[in-house]
C-alpha atoms as an extended CHARMM CRD file, in Angstrom:
* protein
*
       245  EXT
         1         1  MET       CA             93.9990000000      100.4130000000       62.3020000000  PROA      1               0.0000000000
         2         2  LYS       CA             93.1990000000       99.8540000000       65.9960000000  PROA      2               0.0000000000
         3         3  THR       CA             96.6870000000       98.5140000000       66.9640000000  PROA      3               0.0000000000
         4         4  ARG       CA             98.4650000000      101.3790000000       65.1000000000  PROA      4               0.0000000000
         5         5  PHE       CA             96.1140000000      103.8120000000       66.7830000000  PROA      5               0.0000000000
         6         6  ALA       CA             97.1960000000      102.3890000000       70.0050000000  PROA      6               0.0000000000
         7         7  LYS       CA            101.1420000000      102.6390000000       69.2490000000  PROA      7               0.0000000000
         8         8  GLN       CA            100.5150000000      106.4970000000       68.3370000000  PROA      8               0.0000000000
         9         9  ARG       CA             98.8470000000      106.6870000000       71.4390000000  PROA      9               0.0000000000
        10        10  LEU       CA            101.3620000000      104.9780000000       73.6770000000  PROA      10              0.0000000000
        11        11  MET       CA            104.2540000000      106.8430000000       71.9930000000  PROA      11              0.0000000000
        12        12  LYS       CA            102.2500000000      110.5370000000       72.6480000000  PROA      12              0.0000000000
        13        13  THR       CA            101.9770000000      109.2870000000       76.1000000000  PROA      13              0.0000000000
        14        14  LEU       CA            105.5290000000      108.1330000000       76.4450000000  PROA      14              0.0000000000
        15        15  LYS       CA            106.5470000000      111.4430000000       74.9100000000  PROA      15              0.0000000000
        16        16  ALA       CA            104.7920000000      113.4410000000       77.6560000000  PROA      16              0.0000000000
        17        17  GLU       CA            105.3000000000      111.6540000000       80.6910000000  PROA      17              0.0000000000
        18        18  GLU       CA            108.3420000000      110.0030000000       80.6050000000  PROA      18              0.0000000000
        19        19  VAL       CA            110.8530000000      111.5020000000       77.7320000000  PROA      19              0.0000000000
        20        20  ASN       CA            110.4730000000      115.3470000000       77.7060000000  PROA      20              0.0000000000
        21        21  GLY       CA            112.2410000000      117.1540000000       80.1080000000  PROA      21              0.0000000000
        22        22  LYS       CA            115.1970000000      114.1530000000       80.4610000000  PROA      22              0.0000000000
        23        23  ALA       CA            118.2010000000      113.7050000000       79.2310000000  PROA      23              0.0000000000
        24        24  TYR       CA            119.5620000000      110.0960000000       79.3220000000  PROA      24              0.0000000000
        25        25  LYS       CA            122.9710000000      109.6370000000       79.5620000000  PROA      25              0.0000000000
        26        26  PRO       CA            124.2000000000      106.2780000000       79.4410000000  PROA      26              0.0000000000
        27        27  ILE       CA            121.7120000000      104.2160000000       77.0660000000  PROA      27              0.0000000000
        28        28  GLU       CA            121.3750000000      101.4710000000       79.6340000000  PROA      28              0.0000000000
        29        29  GLU       CA            119.3980000000      104.4140000000       81.5640000000  PROA      29              0.0000000000
        30        30  ALA       CA            117.2540000000      104.9640000000       78.9440000000  PROA      30              0.0000000000
        31        31  ARG       CA            116.4800000000      101.2160000000       78.2940000000  PROA      31              0.0000000000
        32        32  GLY       CA            115.8610000000      100.8830000000       81.8070000000  PROA      32              0.0000000000
        33        33  ASN       CA            113.4340000000      103.9270000000       82.4180000000  PROA      33              0.0000000000
        34        34  ILE       CA            111.6550000000      103.4400000000       79.2530000000  PROA      34              0.0000000000
        35        35  GLY       CA            110.8730000000       99.7720000000       79.8420000000  PROA      35              0.0000000000
        36        36  ILE       CA            110.0150000000      100.0810000000       83.6890000000  PROA      36              0.0000000000
        37        37  PHE       CA            107.1810000000      103.1160000000       82.1960000000  PROA      37              0.0000000000
        38        38  ILE       CA            105.8190000000      100.6790000000       79.7840000000  PROA      38              0.0000000000
        39        39  ASP       CA            105.8370000000       97.4220000000       81.6760000000  PROA      39              0.0000000000
        40        40  GLN       CA            105.1520000000       98.6470000000       85.0730000000  PROA      40              0.0000000000
        41        41  ILE       CA            103.3680000000      101.6040000000       84.8490000000  PROA      41              0.0000000000
        42        42  TYR       CA            101.7990000000      101.8270000000       81.4100000000  PROA      42              0.0000000000
        43        43  ASN       CA            100.6850000000       98.2220000000       80.9940000000  PROA      43              0.0000000000
        44        44  ARG       CA             99.8930000000       97.6640000000       84.4430000000  PROA      44              0.0000000000
        45        45  ARG       CA             99.0390000000      100.4010000000       86.8320000000  PROA      45              0.0000000000
        46        46  ARG       CA             98.2160000000      103.5420000000       84.4230000000  PROA      46              0.0000000000
        47        47  LEU       CA             94.6060000000      104.6840000000       84.3030000000  PROA      47              0.0000000000
        48        48  HSD       CA             93.2890000000      104.2720000000       80.7450000000  PROA      48              0.0000000000
        49        49  SER       CA             90.1540000000      105.8250000000       79.5490000000  PROA      49              0.0000000000
        50        50  ALA       CA             89.6520000000      103.3390000000       76.8250000000  PROA      50              0.0000000000
        51        51  ILE       CA             89.0030000000      100.3220000000       79.9170000000  PROA      51              0.0000000000
        52        52  ARG       CA             86.8370000000      103.0650000000       81.7150000000  PROA      52              0.0000000000
        53        53  TYR       CA             89.8980000000      104.7200000000       83.8080000000  PROA      53              0.0000000000
        54        54  GLN       CA             90.8020000000      101.4130000000       85.2520000000  PROA      54              0.0000000000
        55        55  PRO       CA             94.4360000000      100.0210000000       85.4980000000  PROA      55              0.0000000000
        56        56  PRO       CA             95.0700000000       97.3010000000       82.9890000000  PROA      56              0.0000000000
        57        57  VAL       CA             95.6110000000       95.0150000000       85.4940000000  PROA      57              0.0000000000
        58        58  GLU       CA             92.1540000000       95.3280000000       87.2170000000  PROA      58              0.0000000000
        59        59  PHE       CA             90.6580000000       95.2490000000       83.9660000000  PROA      59              0.0000000000
        60        60  GLU       CA             92.2670000000       92.0810000000       82.8130000000  PROA      60              0.0000000000
        61        61  ALA       CA             91.0650000000       90.2910000000       86.1510000000  PROA      61              0.0000000000
        62        62  GLU       CA             87.6250000000       91.6840000000       85.5600000000  PROA      62              0.0000000000
        63        63  PHE       CA             87.9430000000       90.3530000000       81.7490000000  PROA      63              0.0000000000
        64        64  ARG       CA             88.7390000000       87.1550000000       83.0570000000  PROA      64              0.0000000000
        65        65  GLN       CA             85.9600000000       86.6870000000       85.5370000000  PROA      65              0.0000000000
        66        66  HSD       CA             83.6320000000       87.3860000000       82.2420000000  PROA      66              0.0000000000
        67        67  GLY       CA             85.1280000000       84.3950000000       80.3870000000  PROA      67              0.0000000000
        68        68  GLY       CA             86.8660000000       86.5020000000       77.8140000000  PROA      68              0.0000000000
        69        69  HSD       CA             83.9070000000       88.9560000000       77.0680000000  PROA      69              0.0000000000
        70        70  LEU       CA             83.3400000000       92.2050000000       78.4190000000  PROA      70              0.0000000000
        71        71  CYS       CA             81.0480000000       95.0270000000       77.5340000000  PROA      71              0.0000000000
        72        72  ILE       CA             82.5500000000       98.6060000000       77.4280000000  PROA      72              0.0000000000
        73        73  GLY       CA             81.0000000000      101.7120000000       75.9090000000  PROA      73              0.0000000000
        74        74  GLY       CA             78.6360000000       99.4410000000       73.7340000000  PROA      74              0.0000000000
        75        75  THR       CA             81.8370000000       97.2730000000       72.2150000000  PROA      75              0.0000000000
        76        76  THR       CA             82.1860000000       93.8730000000       73.2310000000  PROA      76              0.0000000000
        77        77  MET       CA             86.1140000000       92.9910000000       74.2200000000  PROA      77              0.0000000000
        78        78  ILE       CA             87.4570000000       90.1200000000       73.0640000000  PROA      78              0.0000000000
        79        79  ASN       CA             90.5390000000       88.0270000000       73.7540000000  PROA      79              0.0000000000
        80        80  ASN       CA             92.3760000000       89.9310000000       70.6800000000  PROA      80              0.0000000000
        81        81  SER       CA             92.0910000000       92.9410000000       72.6680000000  PROA      81              0.0000000000
        82        82  GLN       CA             94.0950000000       91.4930000000       75.9230000000  PROA      82              0.0000000000
        83        83  ARG       CA             96.7010000000       90.4100000000       73.3370000000  PROA      83              0.0000000000
        84        84  SER       CA             97.0730000000       93.4120000000       71.9010000000  PROA      84              0.0000000000
        85        85  LEU       CA             97.4020000000       95.1600000000       75.0530000000  PROA      85              0.0000000000
        86        86  ARG       CA             99.8980000000       93.0690000000       76.3610000000  PROA      86              0.0000000000
        87        87  ALA       CA            101.7350000000       93.3090000000       73.1760000000  PROA      87              0.0000000000
        88        88  LEU       CA            102.4110000000       96.7380000000       73.3410000000  PROA      88              0.0000000000
        89        89  THR       CA            105.5500000000       96.3650000000       75.8640000000  PROA      89              0.0000000000
        90        90  MET       CA            107.0430000000       94.9010000000       72.7730000000  PROA      90              0.0000000000
        91        91  LEU       CA            107.8550000000       98.3310000000       71.6410000000  PROA      91              0.0000000000
        92        92  ALA       CA            110.2450000000       98.8510000000       74.7870000000  PROA      92              0.0000000000
        93        93  ALA       CA            112.9960000000       97.9770000000       72.4670000000  PROA      93              0.0000000000
        94        94  ALA       CA            112.3670000000      100.1680000000       69.7860000000  PROA      94              0.0000000000
        95        95  LEU       CA            112.1630000000      103.1450000000       71.6950000000  PROA      95              0.0000000000
        96        96  VAL       CA            115.7280000000      103.8660000000       73.3030000000  PROA      96              0.0000000000
        97        97  VAL       CA            115.9530000000      105.6060000000       70.2590000000  PROA      97              0.0000000000
        98        98  PHE       CA            114.9140000000      108.5580000000       72.4520000000  PROA      98              0.0000000000
        99        99  ALA       CA            118.2960000000      107.9730000000       74.1630000000  PROA      99              0.0000000000
       100       100  ALA       CA            119.6010000000      109.7250000000       71.3900000000  PROA      100             0.0000000000
       101       101  LEU       CA            117.8030000000      112.5520000000       71.1800000000  PROA      101             0.0000000000
       102       102  PRO       CA            119.0070000000      116.0620000000       72.6200000000  PROA      102             0.0000000000
       103       103  GLY       CA            118.0150000000      116.6370000000       76.4300000000  PROA      103             0.0000000000
       104       104  ARG       CA            114.7370000000      118.4790000000       76.6840000000  PROA      104             0.0000000000
       105       105  THR       CA            113.8890000000      121.3140000000       78.8650000000  PROA      105             0.0000000000
       106       106  ALA       CA            110.6830000000      120.3940000000       80.8130000000  PROA      106             0.0000000000
       107       107  ASN       CA            107.4200000000      122.0430000000       80.3190000000  PROA      107             0.0000000000
       108       108  ALA       CA            106.6060000000      125.4570000000       81.6760000000  PROA      108             0.0000000000
       109       109  VAL       CA            102.9280000000      124.3920000000       82.8640000000  PROA      109             0.0000000000
       110       110  ASP       CA            104.6580000000      121.5790000000       84.1750000000  PROA      110             0.0000000000
       111       111  THR       CA            107.1800000000      123.3270000000       86.6740000000  PROA      111             0.0000000000
       112       112  LYS       CA            105.3970000000      122.1640000000       90.3310000000  PROA      112             0.0000000000
       113       113  SER       CA            106.8430000000      118.8720000000       92.1240000000  PROA      113             0.0000000000
       114       114  LEU       CA            105.2670000000      116.0230000000       92.4060000000  PROA      114             0.0000000000
       115       115  TYR       CA            105.4190000000      116.8650000000       96.3980000000  PROA      115             0.0000000000
       116       116  GLU       CA            103.4890000000      120.3990000000       95.6350000000  PROA      116             0.0000000000
       117       117  ARG       CA            100.9640000000      118.7110000000       93.4820000000  PROA      117             0.0000000000
       118       118  LEU       CA            100.2690000000      116.1580000000       96.2060000000  PROA      118             0.0000000000
       119       119  GLY       CA             99.2110000000      119.0060000000       98.7470000000  PROA      119             0.0000000000
       120       120  GLY       CA            102.8650000000      119.2600000000      100.2300000000  PROA      120             0.0000000000
       121       121  TYR       CA            103.3260000000      117.9330000000      103.5770000000  PROA      121             0.0000000000
       122       122  ASP       CA             99.9290000000      118.5160000000      104.9330000000  PROA      122             0.0000000000
       123       123  GLY       CA             98.4760000000      116.6650000000      101.8500000000  PROA      123             0.0000000000
       124       124  ILE       CA            101.1020000000      113.6220000000      102.2530000000  PROA      124             0.0000000000
       125       125  SER       CA            100.5200000000      113.4820000000      105.8950000000  PROA      125             0.0000000000
       126       126  ALA       CA             97.2000000000      112.2220000000      105.3930000000  PROA      126             0.0000000000
       127       127  VAL       CA             97.4430000000      110.0020000000      102.4670000000  PROA      127             0.0000000000
       128       128  VAL       CA             99.9890000000      108.0690000000      104.6010000000  PROA      128             0.0000000000
       129       129  ASP       CA             97.7760000000      108.2490000000      108.0330000000  PROA      129             0.0000000000
       130       130  GLU       CA             94.8500000000      106.7200000000      105.9600000000  PROA      130             0.0000000000
       131       131  PHE       CA             97.0650000000      104.5510000000      104.0540000000  PROA      131             0.0000000000
       132       132  ALA       CA             98.8420000000      102.8260000000      107.4870000000  PROA      132             0.0000000000
       133       133  ASP       CA             95.3460000000      102.6500000000      109.0240000000  PROA      133             0.0000000000
       134       134  SER       CA             93.9830000000      100.6640000000      106.4870000000  PROA      134             0.0000000000
       135       135  LEU       CA             97.2930000000       97.9160000000      106.6860000000  PROA      135             0.0000000000
       136       136  PHE       CA             96.7830000000       98.0250000000      110.2380000000  PROA      136             0.0000000000
       137       137  ALA       CA             93.3490000000       96.5470000000      109.9560000000  PROA      137             0.0000000000
       138       138  ASP       CA             93.5960000000       94.5450000000      107.0390000000  PROA      138             0.0000000000
       139       139  LYS       CA             93.5750000000       91.0750000000      108.3210000000  PROA      139             0.0000000000
       140       140  ARG       CA             95.3960000000       89.5440000000      105.1940000000  PROA      140             0.0000000000
       141       141  ILE       CA             98.3820000000       91.1450000000      106.0090000000  PROA      141             0.0000000000
       142       142  ASN       CA             98.2910000000       92.4690000000      109.7330000000  PROA      142             0.0000000000
       143       143  GLU       CA            100.5540000000       89.8310000000      111.2540000000  PROA      143             0.0000000000
       144       144  PHE       CA            103.3600000000       92.2910000000      110.2310000000  PROA      144             0.0000000000
       145       145  PHE       CA            102.3990000000       94.8160000000      112.5710000000  PROA      145             0.0000000000
       146       146  ILE       CA            101.2390000000       92.5330000000      115.5230000000  PROA      146             0.0000000000
       147       147  GLY       CA            103.0080000000       93.5070000000      118.7720000000  PROA      147             0.0000000000
       148       148  MET       CA            103.3480000000       97.2910000000      117.5150000000  PROA      148             0.0000000000
       149       149  SER       CA            102.1710000000       99.8190000000      120.3230000000  PROA      149             0.0000000000
       150       150  ASP       CA            100.5440000000      103.0370000000      119.3370000000  PROA      150             0.0000000000
       151       151  ASP       CA            103.8350000000      104.5930000000      119.9440000000  PROA      151             0.0000000000
       152       152  THR       CA            105.7210000000      102.3730000000      117.6030000000  PROA      152             0.0000000000
       153       153  ARG       CA            102.7220000000      102.6440000000      114.7180000000  PROA      153             0.0000000000
       154       154  ALA       CA            102.8910000000      106.5090000000      114.8460000000  PROA      154             0.0000000000
       155       155  GLN       CA            106.7180000000      106.1830000000      114.5740000000  PROA      155             0.0000000000
       156       156  PHE       CA            105.9040000000      103.9110000000      111.3570000000  PROA      156             0.0000000000
       157       157  LYS       CA            103.6310000000      106.7220000000      110.1040000000  PROA      157             0.0000000000
       158       158  GLN       CA            106.2820000000      109.4990000000      110.3590000000  PROA      158             0.0000000000
       159       159  LYS       CA            109.2310000000      107.2570000000      108.5510000000  PROA      159             0.0000000000
       160       160  ASN       CA            106.7680000000      106.5160000000      105.7470000000  PROA      160             0.0000000000
       161       161  LYS       CA            105.6100000000      110.5050000000      105.5790000000  PROA      161             0.0000000000
       162       162  ASN       CA            109.1850000000      111.8290000000      105.2260000000  PROA      162             0.0000000000
       163       163  LEU       CA            110.1550000000      108.9880000000      102.9470000000  PROA      163             0.0000000000
       164       164  LEU       CA            107.4170000000      110.0460000000      100.7540000000  PROA      164             0.0000000000
       165       165  CYS       CA            108.2340000000      113.7630000000      100.9480000000  PROA      165             0.0000000000
       166       166  ASN       CA            111.5810000000      113.2430000000      100.4100000000  PROA      166             0.0000000000
       167       167  ALA       CA            111.0690000000      111.2390000000       97.1520000000  PROA      167             0.0000000000
       168       168  THR       CA            108.5240000000      113.3170000000       95.4030000000  PROA      168             0.0000000000
       169       169  GLY       CA            110.7000000000      116.3710000000       96.1130000000  PROA      169             0.0000000000
       170       170  GLY       CA            109.7350000000      117.7450000000       99.4210000000  PROA      170             0.0000000000
       171       171  PRO       CA            112.1100000000      119.1890000000      102.0650000000  PROA      171             0.0000000000
       172       172  CYS       CA            111.9480000000      116.2000000000      104.4580000000  PROA      172             0.0000000000
       173       173  LYS       CA            114.5760000000      113.9690000000      105.4790000000  PROA      173             0.0000000000
       174       174  VAL       CA            114.6910000000      110.4480000000      105.5430000000  PROA      174             0.0000000000
       175       175  ILE       CA            114.6870000000      109.0840000000      109.0890000000  PROA      175             0.0000000000
       176       176  SER       CA            113.7450000000      105.1930000000      108.1660000000  PROA      176             0.0000000000
       177       177  ARG       CA            116.4580000000      102.4950000000      107.3060000000  PROA      177             0.0000000000
       178       178  PRO       CA            117.0230000000      101.6360000000      103.7030000000  PROA      178             0.0000000000
       179       179  ALA       CA            113.9240000000       99.3690000000      102.1130000000  PROA      179             0.0000000000
       180       180  LYS       CA            116.0450000000       96.3380000000      101.6840000000  PROA      180             0.0000000000
       181       181  GLU       CA            117.5740000000       96.4360000000      105.4660000000  PROA      181             0.0000000000
       182       182  ALA       CA            114.0110000000       97.1370000000      107.2440000000  PROA      182             0.0000000000
       183       183  HSD       CA            112.0270000000       94.4210000000      105.1510000000  PROA      183             0.0000000000
       184       184  HSD       CA            114.6760000000       91.7140000000      104.9410000000  PROA      184             0.0000000000
       185       185  GLY       CA            113.6270000000       88.4300000000      106.7270000000  PROA      185             0.0000000000
       186       186  LEU       CA            110.2530000000       89.0970000000      107.0000000000  PROA      186             0.0000000000
       187       187  GLY       CA            108.9740000000       86.6710000000      104.4230000000  PROA      187             0.0000000000
       188       188  ILE       CA            106.8760000000       89.0780000000      102.2920000000  PROA      188             0.0000000000
       189       189  THR       CA            105.5650000000       87.9680000000       99.3100000000  PROA      189             0.0000000000
       190       190  ALA       CA            104.7720000000       89.0900000000       95.6260000000  PROA      190             0.0000000000
       191       191  GLY       CA            100.9950000000       88.7520000000       97.1190000000  PROA      191             0.0000000000
       192       192  ASP       CA            101.5420000000       90.5450000000      100.0880000000  PROA      192             0.0000000000
       193       193  PHE       CA            102.8030000000       93.3420000000       97.9470000000  PROA      193             0.0000000000
       194       194  GLU       CA            100.1840000000       93.8040000000       95.7900000000  PROA      194             0.0000000000
       195       195  VAL       CA             97.5560000000       94.0990000000       98.8800000000  PROA      195             0.0000000000
       196       196  VAL       CA             99.8850000000       96.9840000000      100.1240000000  PROA      196             0.0000000000
       197       197  ALA       CA             99.5790000000       98.3000000000       96.5900000000  PROA      197             0.0000000000
       198       198  GLY       CA             95.7700000000       98.0620000000       96.1240000000  PROA      198             0.0000000000
       199       199  HSD       CA             95.6140000000      100.0270000000       99.5640000000  PROA      199             0.0000000000
       200       200  LEU       CA             97.8120000000      102.9430000000       98.3560000000  PROA      200             0.0000000000
       201       201  LYS       CA             95.5450000000      103.0140000000       95.4510000000  PROA      201             0.0000000000
       202       202  ASP       CA             92.0710000000      103.1420000000       97.3350000000  PROA      202             0.0000000000
       203       203  VAL       CA             93.3620000000      106.0640000000       99.6020000000  PROA      203             0.0000000000
       204       204  LEU       CA             94.9360000000      107.9790000000       96.3810000000  PROA      204             0.0000000000
       205       205  ASN       CA             91.5630000000      107.6820000000       94.6050000000  PROA      205             0.0000000000
       206       206  LYS       CA             89.3590000000      108.4130000000       98.0940000000  PROA      206             0.0000000000
       207       207  ASP       CA             91.5610000000      111.5940000000       98.1250000000  PROA      207             0.0000000000
       208       208  LYS       CA             90.9140000000      112.4690000000       94.7370000000  PROA      208             0.0000000000
       209       209  VAL       CA             94.7010000000      112.3410000000       93.7050000000  PROA      209             0.0000000000
       210       210  GLY       CA             95.0840000000      112.8460000000       89.9720000000  PROA      210             0.0000000000
       211       211  PRO       CA             95.8000000000      109.9540000000       87.4800000000  PROA      211             0.0000000000
       212       212  LYS       CA             99.1800000000      111.7090000000       86.6250000000  PROA      212             0.0000000000
       213       213  GLU       CA            100.1830000000      112.0620000000       90.1070000000  PROA      213             0.0000000000
       214       214  GLN       CA             99.3050000000      108.4730000000       90.9540000000  PROA      214             0.0000000000
       215       215  GLU       CA            101.2020000000      107.0250000000       88.0190000000  PROA      215             0.0000000000
       216       216  GLU       CA            104.5790000000      108.9340000000       89.7260000000  PROA      216             0.0000000000
       217       217  VAL       CA            103.7380000000      107.7410000000       93.3590000000  PROA      217             0.0000000000
       218       218  PHE       CA            103.5590000000      104.0460000000       91.8510000000  PROA      218             0.0000000000
       219       219  ALA       CA            106.7000000000      104.4840000000       89.9420000000  PROA      219             0.0000000000
       220       220  ILE       CA            108.2030000000      105.2080000000       93.2280000000  PROA      220             0.0000000000
       221       221  ILE       CA            106.4600000000      102.3470000000       95.3380000000  PROA      221             0.0000000000
       222       222  LEU       CA            107.2540000000       99.8580000000       92.1330000000  PROA      222             0.0000000000
       223       223  GLY       CA            110.8010000000      100.9650000000       92.1230000000  PROA      223             0.0000000000
       224       224  LEU       CA            111.2160000000       99.5160000000       96.0100000000  PROA      224             0.0000000000
       225       225  ARG       CA            109.6390000000       96.1300000000       95.2980000000  PROA      225             0.0000000000
       226       226  SER       CA            112.5060000000       94.3780000000       94.7110000000  PROA      226             0.0000000000
       227       227  GLN       CA            113.9170000000       95.3560000000       97.8310000000  PROA      227             0.0000000000
       228       228  ILE       CA            110.8120000000       94.5480000000      100.1120000000  PROA      228             0.0000000000
       229       229  VAL       CA            109.3970000000       91.2340000000       98.4500000000  PROA      229             0.0000000000
       230       230  ASP       CA            111.3230000000       88.4830000000       99.9660000000  PROA      230             0.0000000000
       231       231  ARG       CA            109.6460000000       85.7390000000       97.8330000000  PROA      231             0.0000000000
       232       232  PRO       CA            108.9240000000       87.0240000000       94.4710000000  PROA      232             0.0000000000
       233       233  ASP       CA            107.9070000000       83.7070000000       93.5010000000  PROA      233             0.0000000000
       234       234  GLU       CA            105.3180000000       83.5680000000       95.8930000000  PROA      234             0.0000000000
       235       235  THR       CA            101.8260000000       84.6440000000       94.6580000000  PROA      235             0.0000000000
       236       236  ARG       CA             99.8810000000       83.6520000000       98.0240000000  PROA      236             0.0000000000
       237       237  LEU       CA             99.2410000000       85.7420000000      100.8620000000  PROA      237             0.0000000000
       238       238  SER       CA            101.2920000000       85.8350000000      103.9950000000  PROA      238             0.0000000000
       239       239  ARG       CA             98.7350000000       83.7730000000      105.6990000000  PROA      239             0.0000000000
       240       240  ASP       CA             98.1340000000       79.8540000000      104.8320000000  PROA      240             0.0000000000
       241       241  ALA       CA             94.6110000000       80.7400000000      104.1860000000  PROA      241             0.0000000000
       242       242  ALA       CA             93.6190000000       84.1830000000      103.1800000000  PROA      242             0.0000000000
       243       243  ALA       CA             91.6200000000       85.6260000000      105.6440000000  PROA      243             0.0000000000
       244       244  GLN       CA             88.4560000000       88.1540000000      104.3880000000  PROA      244             0.0000000000
       245       245  ARG       CA             89.0490000000       92.0470000000      105.6480000000  PROA      245             0.0000000000
């Protein structure tokens, strides 16, 4: 019963947050978009009410720290719950049925762009400023910013403001090089990328950005992951010994 309810809830969320308002053209586009939504957002980054509004990746880490037992709302979670959460990814292949449906029109109540919902340029500018400053200060990854003058750091912030503004539907022009070109050769690992993503999440939470907007922002960031990470098989941080903040 619980598994069926979880599947029904996933289907409802998928329709509302990914499928409605979109008309997929080739079947490959449907498979790709829906698969990314389930695997990278729903099963990893989306905030779930059933686990105290935590992303599953954070909940699973906490779950393992407690030896496979964690009490939530008076209910003790066991290993089967973790397996059930991962099993939802298997629905991705079946969900391509949506590709055959006619194109849907966007809900009237959801007409604002992500750019507007983030507070426009001022909102995005504040997020990027906090985000960049947190990266510069983190000893685990600040080796990537060594030698940057104040002016160069200001340029780094401005490039990212324009990039996020443009990607969310704003009027800004992208002034940075393509992500793959800008990051190639830096030796960025999967672990480094997770540190950066963690800083972004912290800033979005601090600025009280809503769950839906956070998911959409992370969908953009995760879409760039393969162009940024040089060593996807490396989970260690860039430094040989992970330093404390």
